[in-house]
C-alpha cells in the first residue's frame, strides 16, 4: 500500500516527481479509454527504462492455445488474450540529434502527471536536461475522444530553456508489438499494408486466427509560432512500422508543438476493405475540427457522463477522489453503445485475465450501468449473453450435457470458454446463475417486460436445463445433490454441495418456470415460438420442479447456519483475526495446498447468496451468517469488500461498512496489493459504487418501488448520488442531518424511505 | 486391441509383414535396454515414414519448465523429462547411390522383427527393391550388452539379389535430437566436442541445466567375404553429428556386413573430463572381443537372469509369452546394480510421463525384484529413497510443512517433485505411505533388520511427521481428519478423508513408533545418532500416537463398508456393468468434469489398502469391499487389474482372477489401449508377476514364514516360478494335479502350504 503516491484531489489524479520504479504503476493509474479503445499511460517519446506497453482495441482478441500440464477431455483449447494493439501514440523526439529519453536525462524537475477525470484528458509535464545539455520543458496532453470514439489526440509541446535547439519529432505507427503474457510466443498480428499520404499514415493489419482487421492511422502537424507545418520533411517505412519526421529550429524559450491524431478503424464497424478509407474520413473530420475543438467536445461529453453518474462526498477528499476514479474508469471501459462489447476485469489497462466477460458483469457491473445510464445499456449487456446462447449450449455439450443445456463460459470474448483451469471452467458454474439473476434484477429494476419474451426466456431455459442435468439424485440423502463445484470462494476447488451454487440452481429452476408461465400468459406468440424452438416437454419442466423442491442444502443444526459446502466444519476453524498478520495475504504466503484445506474465504460465497436473495432471509439470519463467514474471510479478491460493505451497512455496522468501502474504493489508487502495475481492477469498481448506493444509501427495489434506508459514515459531512429509475432521475443527498430526495426529470414518483412512502415531485 | 499383431511364441516376440502404420507401435514393442541405457526399435537406416525416435540413458534427464495455466505457490517448477539422447545406432545406407529407405522401397517381402527374450537380442530382416531396382536382402541384428552395459552392437548385413551393386554404409552419431514432448522447445543438449580417430568417433555433449556429461561413441568396420575394412573411406563432421563412410562393390548374391559398436560413457560413472578416454577403453575391449563373442556373453548373461526370474506356463502359449515379455522388460529397465537409478513407468521405451520414479516402485516393483534377485537389489531401491530424504523434506517445506516433515514427490529423478498438476503433487500424498510400506514389506520378506537402523528409521520419522501435520482435528467429528487429498483413484481430486490415505497414515504413525522402539532396544547407537539428528521430542511422538488412535474413517453402517471418501454415497451409483459399452473407456469418452463426479474408479483405492494390509481384515470384509468397489472400477490404469487379480484369487474366484491376469499380461503385446506406440507400461509389468505369484501361487509371508496357497487357472496345464527367500531359492510348480515345491539352493526351509508346515530340503 502506498498512500502518498497519488495526491488527494476531488477531480484529478495527480502524481508529482519522477520515480522510475513507479513508471509501470503510473502507466496503469493514468490509463485512458473511451469504450472503443484504451491505452496505458505510456510515454509518447522513447523510454529505455522499465515500462509495460499497452494499447487495446475493444473486441479485438487472440485465442492463445491454452497451457496445461496434461490435457483432459473438455478442457478449453484457447485462452483469449486481450491483445496489445499497434501503437499509434509514439513520437520519437530528438534535441540537436540526441534522443529524448527520460531514463537518460538529468535534472528532471517538475515532473507531473495529471488525469483530469472531470474533462477526460491526461497531461504529463516535466523539465529535464538531455545528455547533450539542452534543458527542455515538455508538456504532453492526450485524450481518447468520446465524441469520435475511433480517434485520440496528442499535443506534444517542447520548449528549449537554455539554448536554441534543432528539435525533430517523428510521430510513428508501430505494428511490431507483442503481448507480455503470450503462452507460446505466437505472432498475434499480421501486417498487410503500410501506406502514407502527406502527413497521414496507415497500417493495415489483422489478428492471426481471429482475423480481426484493423487500420491503425495517424495524422500529424507541427506548430511553431504562427506557422503550421503540414508536410513532413521525410517519411520512412519499415517492415512493421512507419514514421514521418518534422524538424524545427527552435529558439531558446520558444515552444514548438506536435499535434498528432491517431486511432483505429476496425471491421466490426466498417467494410473490411475500406478501413483506410474510413480512417481518412475520420482524420478529415477531426483535423478540420482541430485539437482544441475536439478537446472542447471531450469536456462536454464527460460533463454529460458526470451529470448522471457522479457521486459527491463532502468532508473526505480521499473518499471523493476514490469513488470518482472508480466511476471514471467504468465509463472509460464500457459506454454501453455496443452489445458486442463487455467489461473486462482490467479494462484497457493491462493484459492480465484473458477475455473480457466474467460473471462480474452480471453480479457487479449491471447494477451500476442500470442505475447511471439509460436502461438500454443494461439491456445491451443482457443481449450480449443472449447472443452467446448457442455457444453456451456448445460449451455444455463439450462437457457431456445434452438437450440444449447451456453453460456460459467463465471467461469469454465470443461466447467460447477461454479460461484454462478445470477447477474453474468445469466447476465454477455458479456464473450461470448470476446470468439468470441479472435478468431478474434488470426486470425488477426497470419493469421492462419485453426482454424476457424476446430473448431472456431462452437463456433461462438453457440455464435451467443445465442445472437439472448437473445435479444427481442421492439415494443416501433422498435429495438432489450437486457434486464437484467451485463456488465464488475460489480458495476451495471441487467441493460438494456448495450452498450458494445449490441455492442459485434451485432459484434458477423456479424462476425459469415462473417466467415461462408469465410469457405463456402475456406473450403467447413468443411462447409458441420459443416452445417450438427449444422443444420443451412437460416431463422436463416437471423434473425442474422436482429438482428445485428437493435440493439439498448443507446445514448445521448446532450453529444454525447453512454450510458453505459439505464438510466445512471439518476444517481447522481458526478465525482470520487469530491468524498471524505476517501470513497475510495468504495467497502470497501459503501454498495452494494449505489454502485449499484452510477455512479461509477469498470473497463472499454463502454471503453472496444472502446478497442476491436478501429478502429470502431475516435480518437475524443475515447477522448469524455474516458473523460466521466474515470471520473466515480474507477478502483477497477485489470483489469481496463491496458485498460485505453493503451487508455491514444493512446490519447497521457503519464503521465496519466504511472500512470495507475504503478498501474497495482506493484499491488501485493506494496500490493495496502492490500489483497496480499489471492494470486496474475495473469490475470491482462497480462494487465500490454499490457500497455507497446500496450500502450507505440502502437503495433497493421493494414491492416494485424504489426504496432507500440512508445512513452516513461519521467521517463524511454528506454525500449524494443520482439514480435513473424507470426514466426518472432521482437525486439522493445524505448529510449528517438526514437525507433529502429530489427528482430531476420525469413525472412524480413515489419512493420508500426507511419503509415510509414519500412522493417526489 | 490387436490380438493378431504379435505371433504367439514362448520365447520370442515376432512380427511378420511390413505395415507402415505399425512402425511406431513396433518401435515400442521391440525396444531393447540393459538397465544403463535403452532404445526404441528405430531402424538403423534412414526412414522417411512415421517414426518416434528414442534413445535413452538411465539417470540423464532435463528439468523442463512446467506448463500451467496460472501458477500458484507450491506448484513444482519443473517437469523432469526422460531425455532423448544422441543417436548412435544410425547407419545411412546407399545402394548404387540411392538411399535405402523402407518408405520408398517396393516389393517388401519377408519383413520380420524378432525379439529374442531368452538371449537378449533383436533382429530385423526383409527383402525389398530400391527405387533404382536393386533387390536386396537386409538382416540387422542388435543388442545392448548386459556384460558391458555402456555399449551395444549392431550387425547390418546386405545382400544384393538381382545385380552387383555399390553399397555404401555411413554409420553416424547424431546429437541433433529433440524430445517430442518438449514444453517450450528448449534445446536440451549442448554439444561441446566432436572428434574421430580412424574408425572411431565421439561426440561430447552435456544436458542443459542439469549438466550431465555424456560421450556418445561408435566404432565400425565393414566385412566383405574374407576382408575386413577397418578404416572408413571418409569421415565428415557437421555441427551436431559425425559420419564415416565405407563403400564396397558387392557381387550379386554376396553379403556385405557392417559391424557397429556404440554407446555412452557418462559422468555418473567416469571422471567428467575423461569420457572419451573411457569410451576408447570400452571400444578396445569390445572390438577385441568382436560382435559374435560379445553376443555369446549376452546370451549367457540373459540365461542367468532367466534362471532365477523365469515363470513357465504350460498349455497356454500366449500367457507364457505375456509373462516372459513382462519379466524381460523389467530386467531390461532396471538391473539393480545402481542405487541412483530407478524404474520409470515407460522404462527406455518412450518419453511419456516425466521422471523415473513413482510409487509404482514401492507398491508394485519391489516385490518382483525382492523375490527374483539378490535382496541387495530391493535394498538399493529403498536406499534410493533414503538418499532423497532431504529433498523430500524440502518438498514438504515448500508446501508449508515444518520440523523435518517429509513428502516424497509423486514423480522424481533427483528427489525433487517433477509432476505438474496440483491435484497430484499436493494431494496424491498416499505415495508417502507406500514408501513406508515398502520398508515394512522388505523387512518382513528379508528379515534384514539393518536397513531400518541405518537408513529406514529416518525416512519413517520424516513421513510420520508429515502425516501428523497433514491431518487436522475436527471438533465437529471429534476425530482427526485429512482434507484435500487425491487417492490412488485419480478419477477423484481434492476429496476429504480418503479411506486408503487415512488408513495408511495411521499405519505409518504406528509403524514409525514401533520401529523407534525396535531401534532403541536393539541398535542403541543408531538410535542416539538419529534421535539427535532429527531432534525428536516426546511430545511429538505422543501426538503421533494420539493422531493414530483418533483417525477418522468414513464408514457406511448401512452397507457395512468403509467409504472411499466422504460423500461417496452421494454419487449416482450406477455400476460399470450397467454403463453403455460405447462410453468406455470413460477417459476417452467423457469430460473430466463428468469423470470426477462419477463413482467410477480408475484403479484399486480402498482395495489397495486391503491388498497392503490383507491380514487386518477378514475374508468376509474383503469380499464385501471387493464386491462393492470392483463393481465401480473401470481399470483404466495399467496398475489396476493386478491387485484385483490377486484379490479375486484370494476369494477363490479363479475365472475372474484369470481374466484380470490376461488383461495385465498382454496389455502391450495386444495393444489393449491403442497407445503402445507411446511406449510400454513397464511398472505395471511387475503387477503381472504379482498376479501369478501372489494371486495364483498365493505367496505370502505369514508369521515370518514363506507361505503358499496355490491354485491354477483351468486354462493352464501347469506353471512354475522361483522365489529367492532369504537366500534360499524355492521353486514352485503348480499343475492341475497340485503343487510341488523344491529348494534349489541353501539350507532346508520350512514353509506353509495352505496353512500346513512343509519342510523343503
PDB file of N, CA and C in Angstrom, chain B residues 487-540:
ATOM      1  N   UNK B 487      -6.678 -39.866  -3.863  1.00  0.00           N
ATOM      2  CA  UNK B 487      -6.260 -41.242  -3.577  1.00  0.00           C
ATOM      3  C   UNK B 487      -5.644 -41.881  -4.810  1.00  0.00           C
ATOM      4  N   UNK B 488      -5.348 -43.174  -4.735  1.00  0.00           N
ATOM      5  CA  UNK B 488      -4.837 -43.872  -5.922  1.00  0.00           C
ATOM      6  C   UNK B 488      -5.838 -43.783  -7.079  1.00  0.00           C
ATOM      7  N   UNK B 489      -7.113 -43.671  -6.759  1.00  0.00           N
ATOM      8  CA  UNK B 489      -8.120 -43.464  -7.785  1.00  0.00           C
ATOM      9  C   UNK B 489      -8.067 -42.024  -8.249  1.00  0.00           C
ATOM     10  N   UNK B 490      -7.336 -41.787  -9.313  1.00  0.00           N
ATOM     11  CA  UNK B 490      -7.145 -40.409  -9.793  1.00  0.00           C
ATOM     12  C   UNK B 490      -8.363 -39.874 -10.532  1.00  0.00           C
ATOM     13  N   UNK B 491      -9.449 -40.634 -10.555  1.00  0.00           N
ATOM     14  CA  UNK B 491     -10.709 -40.097 -11.087  1.00  0.00           C
ATOM     15  C   UNK B 491     -11.480 -39.344 -10.003  1.00  0.00           C
ATOM     16  N   UNK B 492     -10.796 -39.037  -8.937  1.00  0.00           N
ATOM     17  CA  UNK B 492     -11.291 -38.132  -7.905  1.00  0.00           C
ATOM     18  C   UNK B 492     -10.155 -37.159  -7.624  1.00  0.00           C
ATOM     19  N   UNK B 493     -10.482 -35.938  -7.313  1.00  0.00           N
ATOM     20  CA  UNK B 493      -9.458 -34.960  -6.926  1.00  0.00           C
ATOM     21  C   UNK B 493      -9.938 -34.161  -5.738  1.00  0.00           C
ATOM     22  N   UNK B 494      -9.019 -33.864  -4.848  1.00  0.00           N
ATOM     23  CA  UNK B 494      -9.316 -32.950  -3.748  1.00  0.00           C
ATOM     24  C   UNK B 494     -10.506 -33.418  -2.925  1.00  0.00           C
ATOM     25  N   UNK B 495     -10.437 -34.657  -2.482  1.00  0.00           N
ATOM     26  CA  UNK B 495     -11.510 -35.216  -1.673  1.00  0.00           C
ATOM     27  C   UNK B 495     -11.090 -35.198  -0.203  1.00  0.00           C
ATOM     28  N   UNK B 496     -12.063 -35.402   0.653  1.00  0.00           N
ATOM     29  CA  UNK B 496     -11.785 -35.401   2.091  1.00  0.00           C
ATOM     30  C   UNK B 496     -11.860 -36.821   2.640  1.00  0.00           C
ATOM     31  N   UNK B 497     -10.921 -37.137   3.516  1.00  0.00           N
ATOM     32  CA  UNK B 497     -10.944 -38.420   4.211  1.00  0.00           C
ATOM     33  C   UNK B 497     -11.009 -39.611   3.262  1.00  0.00           C
ATOM     34  N   UNK B 498     -10.049 -39.644   2.367  1.00  0.00           N
ATOM     35  CA  UNK B 498      -9.885 -40.839   1.543  1.00  0.00           C
ATOM     36  C   UNK B 498      -9.503 -41.978   2.484  1.00  0.00           C
ATOM     37  N   UNK B 499     -10.315 -43.008   2.499  1.00  0.00           N
ATOM     38  CA  UNK B 499     -10.099 -44.078   3.481  1.00  0.00           C
ATOM     39  C   UNK B 499      -8.689 -44.658   3.368  1.00  0.00           C
ATOM     40  N   UNK B 500      -8.245 -44.900   2.161  1.00  0.00           N
ATOM     41  CA  UNK B 500      -6.931 -45.505   1.952  1.00  0.00           C
ATOM     42  C   UNK B 500      -5.824 -44.628   2.524  1.00  0.00           C
ATOM     43  N   UNK B 501      -5.883 -43.346   2.232  1.00  0.00           N
ATOM     44  CA  UNK B 501      -4.838 -42.436   2.708  1.00  0.00           C
ATOM     45  C   UNK B 501      -4.874 -42.325   4.233  1.00  0.00           C
ATOM     46  N   UNK B 502      -6.080 -42.182   4.784  1.00  0.00           N
ATOM     47  CA  UNK B 502      -6.181 -42.096   6.247  1.00  0.00           C
ATOM     48  C   UNK B 502      -5.655 -43.379   6.910  1.00  0.00           C
ATOM     49  N   UNK B 503      -5.998 -44.509   6.310  1.00  0.00           N
ATOM     50  CA  UNK B 503      -5.581 -45.779   6.903  1.00  0.00           C
ATOM     51  C   UNK B 503      -4.062 -45.922   6.865  1.00  0.00           C
ATOM     52  N   UNK B 504      -3.514 -45.551   5.716  1.00  0.00           N
ATOM     53  CA  UNK B 504      -2.071 -45.648   5.534  1.00  0.00           C
ATOM     54  C   UNK B 504      -1.352 -44.695   6.501  1.00  0.00           C
ATOM     55  N   UNK B 505      -1.914 -43.516   6.683  1.00  0.00           N
ATOM     56  CA  UNK B 505      -1.305 -42.526   7.576  1.00  0.00           C
ATOM     57  C   UNK B 505      -1.267 -43.055   9.004  1.00  0.00           C
ATOM     58  N   UNK B 506      -2.401 -43.596   9.428  1.00  0.00           N
ATOM     59  CA  UNK B 506      -2.478 -44.178  10.786  1.00  0.00           C
ATOM     60  C   UNK B 506      -1.428 -45.286  10.918  1.00  0.00           C
ATOM     61  N   UNK B 507      -1.372 -46.145   9.921  1.00  0.00           N
ATOM     62  CA  UNK B 507      -0.414 -47.258   9.969  1.00  0.00           C
ATOM     63  C   UNK B 507       1.028 -46.737  10.018  1.00  0.00           C
ATOM     64  N   UNK B 508       1.330 -45.735   9.203  1.00  0.00           N
ATOM     65  CA  UNK B 508       2.696 -45.169   9.166  1.00  0.00           C
ATOM     66  C   UNK B 508       3.103 -44.645  10.537  1.00  0.00           C
ATOM     67  N   UNK B 509       2.178 -43.949  11.196  1.00  0.00           N
ATOM     68  CA  UNK B 509       2.482 -43.383  12.510  1.00  0.00           C
ATOM     69  C   UNK B 509       2.778 -44.509  13.499  1.00  0.00           C
ATOM     70  N   UNK B 510       1.950 -45.540  13.450  1.00  0.00           N
ATOM     71  CA  UNK B 510       2.149 -46.660  14.379  1.00  0.00           C
ATOM     72  C   UNK B 510       3.435 -47.416  14.053  1.00  0.00           C
ATOM     73  N   UNK B 511       3.704 -47.583  12.759  1.00  0.00           N
ATOM     74  CA  UNK B 511       4.900 -48.331  12.359  1.00  0.00           C
ATOM     75  C   UNK B 511       6.163 -47.553  12.729  1.00  0.00           C
ATOM     76  N   UNK B 512       6.113 -46.245  12.569  1.00  0.00           N
ATOM     77  CA  UNK B 512       7.274 -45.432  12.940  1.00  0.00           C
ATOM     78  C   UNK B 512       7.538 -45.544  14.441  1.00  0.00           C
ATOM     79  N   UNK B 513       6.470 -45.480  15.226  1.00  0.00           N
ATOM     80  CA  UNK B 513       6.628 -45.603  16.684  1.00  0.00           C
ATOM     81  C   UNK B 513       7.204 -46.973  17.060  1.00  0.00           C
ATOM     82  N   UNK B 514       6.678 -47.992  16.423  1.00  0.00           N
ATOM     83  CA  UNK B 514       7.123 -49.365  16.683  1.00  0.00           C
ATOM     84  C   UNK B 514       8.605 -49.536  16.313  1.00  0.00           C
ATOM     85  N   UNK B 515       8.993 -49.005  15.180  1.00  0.00           N
ATOM     86  CA  UNK B 515      10.377 -49.163  14.740  1.00  0.00           C
ATOM     87  C   UNK B 515      11.331 -48.302  15.569  1.00  0.00           C
ATOM     88  N   UNK B 516      10.818 -47.176  16.087  1.00  0.00           N
ATOM     89  CA  UNK B 516      11.655 -46.400  17.007  1.00  0.00           C
ATOM     90  C   UNK B 516      11.976 -47.227  18.243  1.00  0.00           C
ATOM     91  N   UNK B 517      10.967 -47.887  18.760  1.00  0.00           N
ATOM     92  CA  UNK B 517      11.193 -48.760  19.918  1.00  0.00           C
ATOM     93  C   UNK B 517      12.176 -49.875  19.570  1.00  0.00           C
ATOM     94  N   UNK B 518      11.991 -50.450  18.385  1.00  0.00           N
ATOM     95  CA  UNK B 518      12.865 -51.534  17.963  1.00  0.00           C
ATOM     96  C   UNK B 518      14.323 -51.068  17.889  1.00  0.00           C
ATOM     97  N   UNK B 519      14.537 -49.928  17.280  1.00  0.00           N
ATOM     98  CA  UNK B 519      15.905 -49.427  17.118  1.00  0.00           C
ATOM     99  C   UNK B 519      16.491 -49.029  18.474  1.00  0.00           C
ATOM    100  N   UNK B 520      15.666 -48.425  19.290  1.00  0.00           N
ATOM    101  CA  UNK B 520      16.112 -48.017  20.617  1.00  0.00           C
ATOM    102  C   UNK B 520      16.623 -49.236  21.399  1.00  0.00           C
ATOM    103  N   UNK B 521      15.885 -50.300  21.295  1.00  0.00           N
ATOM    104  CA  UNK B 521      16.206 -51.508  22.045  1.00  0.00           C
ATOM    105  C   UNK B 521      17.400 -52.254  21.460  1.00  0.00           C
ATOM    106  N   UNK B 522      17.445 -52.330  20.141  1.00  0.00           N
ATOM    107  CA  UNK B 522      18.411 -53.231  19.505  1.00  0.00           C
ATOM    108  C   UNK B 522      19.614 -52.542  18.859  1.00  0.00           C
ATOM    109  N   UNK B 523      19.494 -51.243  18.619  1.00  0.00           N
ATOM    110  CA  UNK B 523      20.595 -50.530  17.943  1.00  0.00           C
ATOM    111  C   UNK B 523      20.750 -49.170  18.620  1.00  0.00           C
ATOM    112  N   UNK B 524      21.146 -49.226  19.881  1.00  0.00           N
ATOM    113  CA  UNK B 524      21.162 -48.015  20.708  1.00  0.00           C
ATOM    114  C   UNK B 524      22.000 -46.894  20.094  1.00  0.00           C
ATOM    115  N   UNK B 525      23.128 -47.242  19.495  1.00  0.00           N
ATOM    116  CA  UNK B 525      23.997 -46.208  18.932  1.00  0.00           C
ATOM    117  C   UNK B 525      23.295 -45.513  17.758  1.00  0.00           C
ATOM    118  N   UNK B 526      22.665 -46.316  16.909  1.00  0.00           N
ATOM    119  CA  UNK B 526      21.915 -45.736  15.795  1.00  0.00           C
ATOM    120  C   UNK B 526      20.791 -44.845  16.309  1.00  0.00           C
ATOM    121  N   UNK B 527      20.135 -45.363  17.373  1.00  0.00           N
ATOM    122  CA  UNK B 527      19.019 -44.599  17.914  1.00  0.00           C
ATOM    123  C   UNK B 527      19.483 -43.221  18.385  1.00  0.00           C
ATOM    124  N   UNK B 528      20.596 -43.207  19.116  1.00  0.00           N
ATOM    125  CA  UNK B 528      21.117 -41.927  19.627  1.00  0.00           C
ATOM    126  C   UNK B 528      21.466 -40.988  18.477  1.00  0.00           C
ATOM    127  N   UNK B 529      22.133 -41.544  17.487  1.00  0.00           N
ATOM    128  CA  UNK B 529      22.533 -40.743  16.328  1.00  0.00           C
ATOM    129  C   UNK B 529      21.294 -40.115  15.668  1.00  0.00           C
ATOM    130  N   UNK B 530      20.311 -40.950  15.425  1.00  0.00           N
ATOM    131  CA  UNK B 530      19.106 -40.469  14.722  1.00  0.00           C
ATOM    132  C   UNK B 530      18.328 -39.499  15.600  1.00  0.00           C
ATOM    133  N   UNK B 531      18.171 -39.859  16.854  1.00  0.00           N
ATOM    134  CA  UNK B 531      17.393 -39.038  17.783  1.00  0.00           C
ATOM    135  C   UNK B 531      17.951 -37.622  17.817  1.00  0.00           C
ATOM    136  N   UNK B 532      19.284 -37.540  17.866  1.00  0.00           N
ATOM    137  CA  UNK B 532      19.920 -36.214  17.868  1.00  0.00           C
ATOM    138  C   UNK B 532      19.736 -35.519  16.523  1.00  0.00           C
ATOM    139  N   UNK B 533      19.957 -36.268  15.504  1.00  0.00           N
ATOM    140  CA  UNK B 533      19.903 -35.680  14.159  1.00  0.00           C
ATOM    141  C   UNK B 533      18.528 -35.072  13.880  1.00  0.00           C
ATOM    142  N   UNK B 534      17.485 -35.796  14.225  1.00  0.00           N
ATOM    143  CA  UNK B 534      16.147 -35.318  13.848  1.00  0.00           C
ATOM    144  C   UNK B 534      15.477 -34.526  14.965  1.00  0.00           C
ATOM    145  N   UNK B 535      16.133 -34.438  16.120  1.00  0.00           N
ATOM    146  CA  UNK B 535      15.612 -33.641  17.239  1.00  0.00           C
ATOM    147  C   UNK B 535      14.155 -33.967  17.555  1.00  0.00           C
ATOM    148  N   UNK B 536      13.948 -35.228  17.825  1.00  0.00           N
ATOM    149  CA  UNK B 536      12.594 -35.703  18.100  1.00  0.00           C
ATOM    150  C   UNK B 536      12.257 -35.459  19.566  1.00  0.00           C
ATOM    151  N   UNK B 537      11.016 -35.086  19.831  1.00  0.00           N
ATOM    152  CA  UNK B 537      10.629 -34.862  21.220  1.00  0.00           C
ATOM    153  C   UNK B 537       9.566 -35.873  21.634  1.00  0.00           C
ATOM    154  N   UNK B 538       9.485 -36.075  22.911  1.00  0.00           N
ATOM    155  CA  UNK B 538       8.463 -36.947  23.488  1.00  0.00           C
ATOM    156  C   UNK B 538       7.063 -36.443  23.108  1.00  0.00           C
ATOM    157  N   UNK B 539       6.910 -35.133  23.189  1.00  0.00           N
ATOM    158  CA  UNK B 539       5.598 -34.540  22.884  1.00  0.00           C
ATOM    159  C   UNK B 539       5.183 -34.883  21.455  1.00  0.00           C
ATOM    160  N   UNK B 540       6.176 -34.923  20.590  1.00  0.00           N
ATOM    161  CA  UNK B 540       5.886 -35.206  19.186  1.00  0.00           C
ATOM    162  C   UNK B 540       5.376 -36.638  19.009  1.00  0.00           C
TER     163      UNK B 540
END
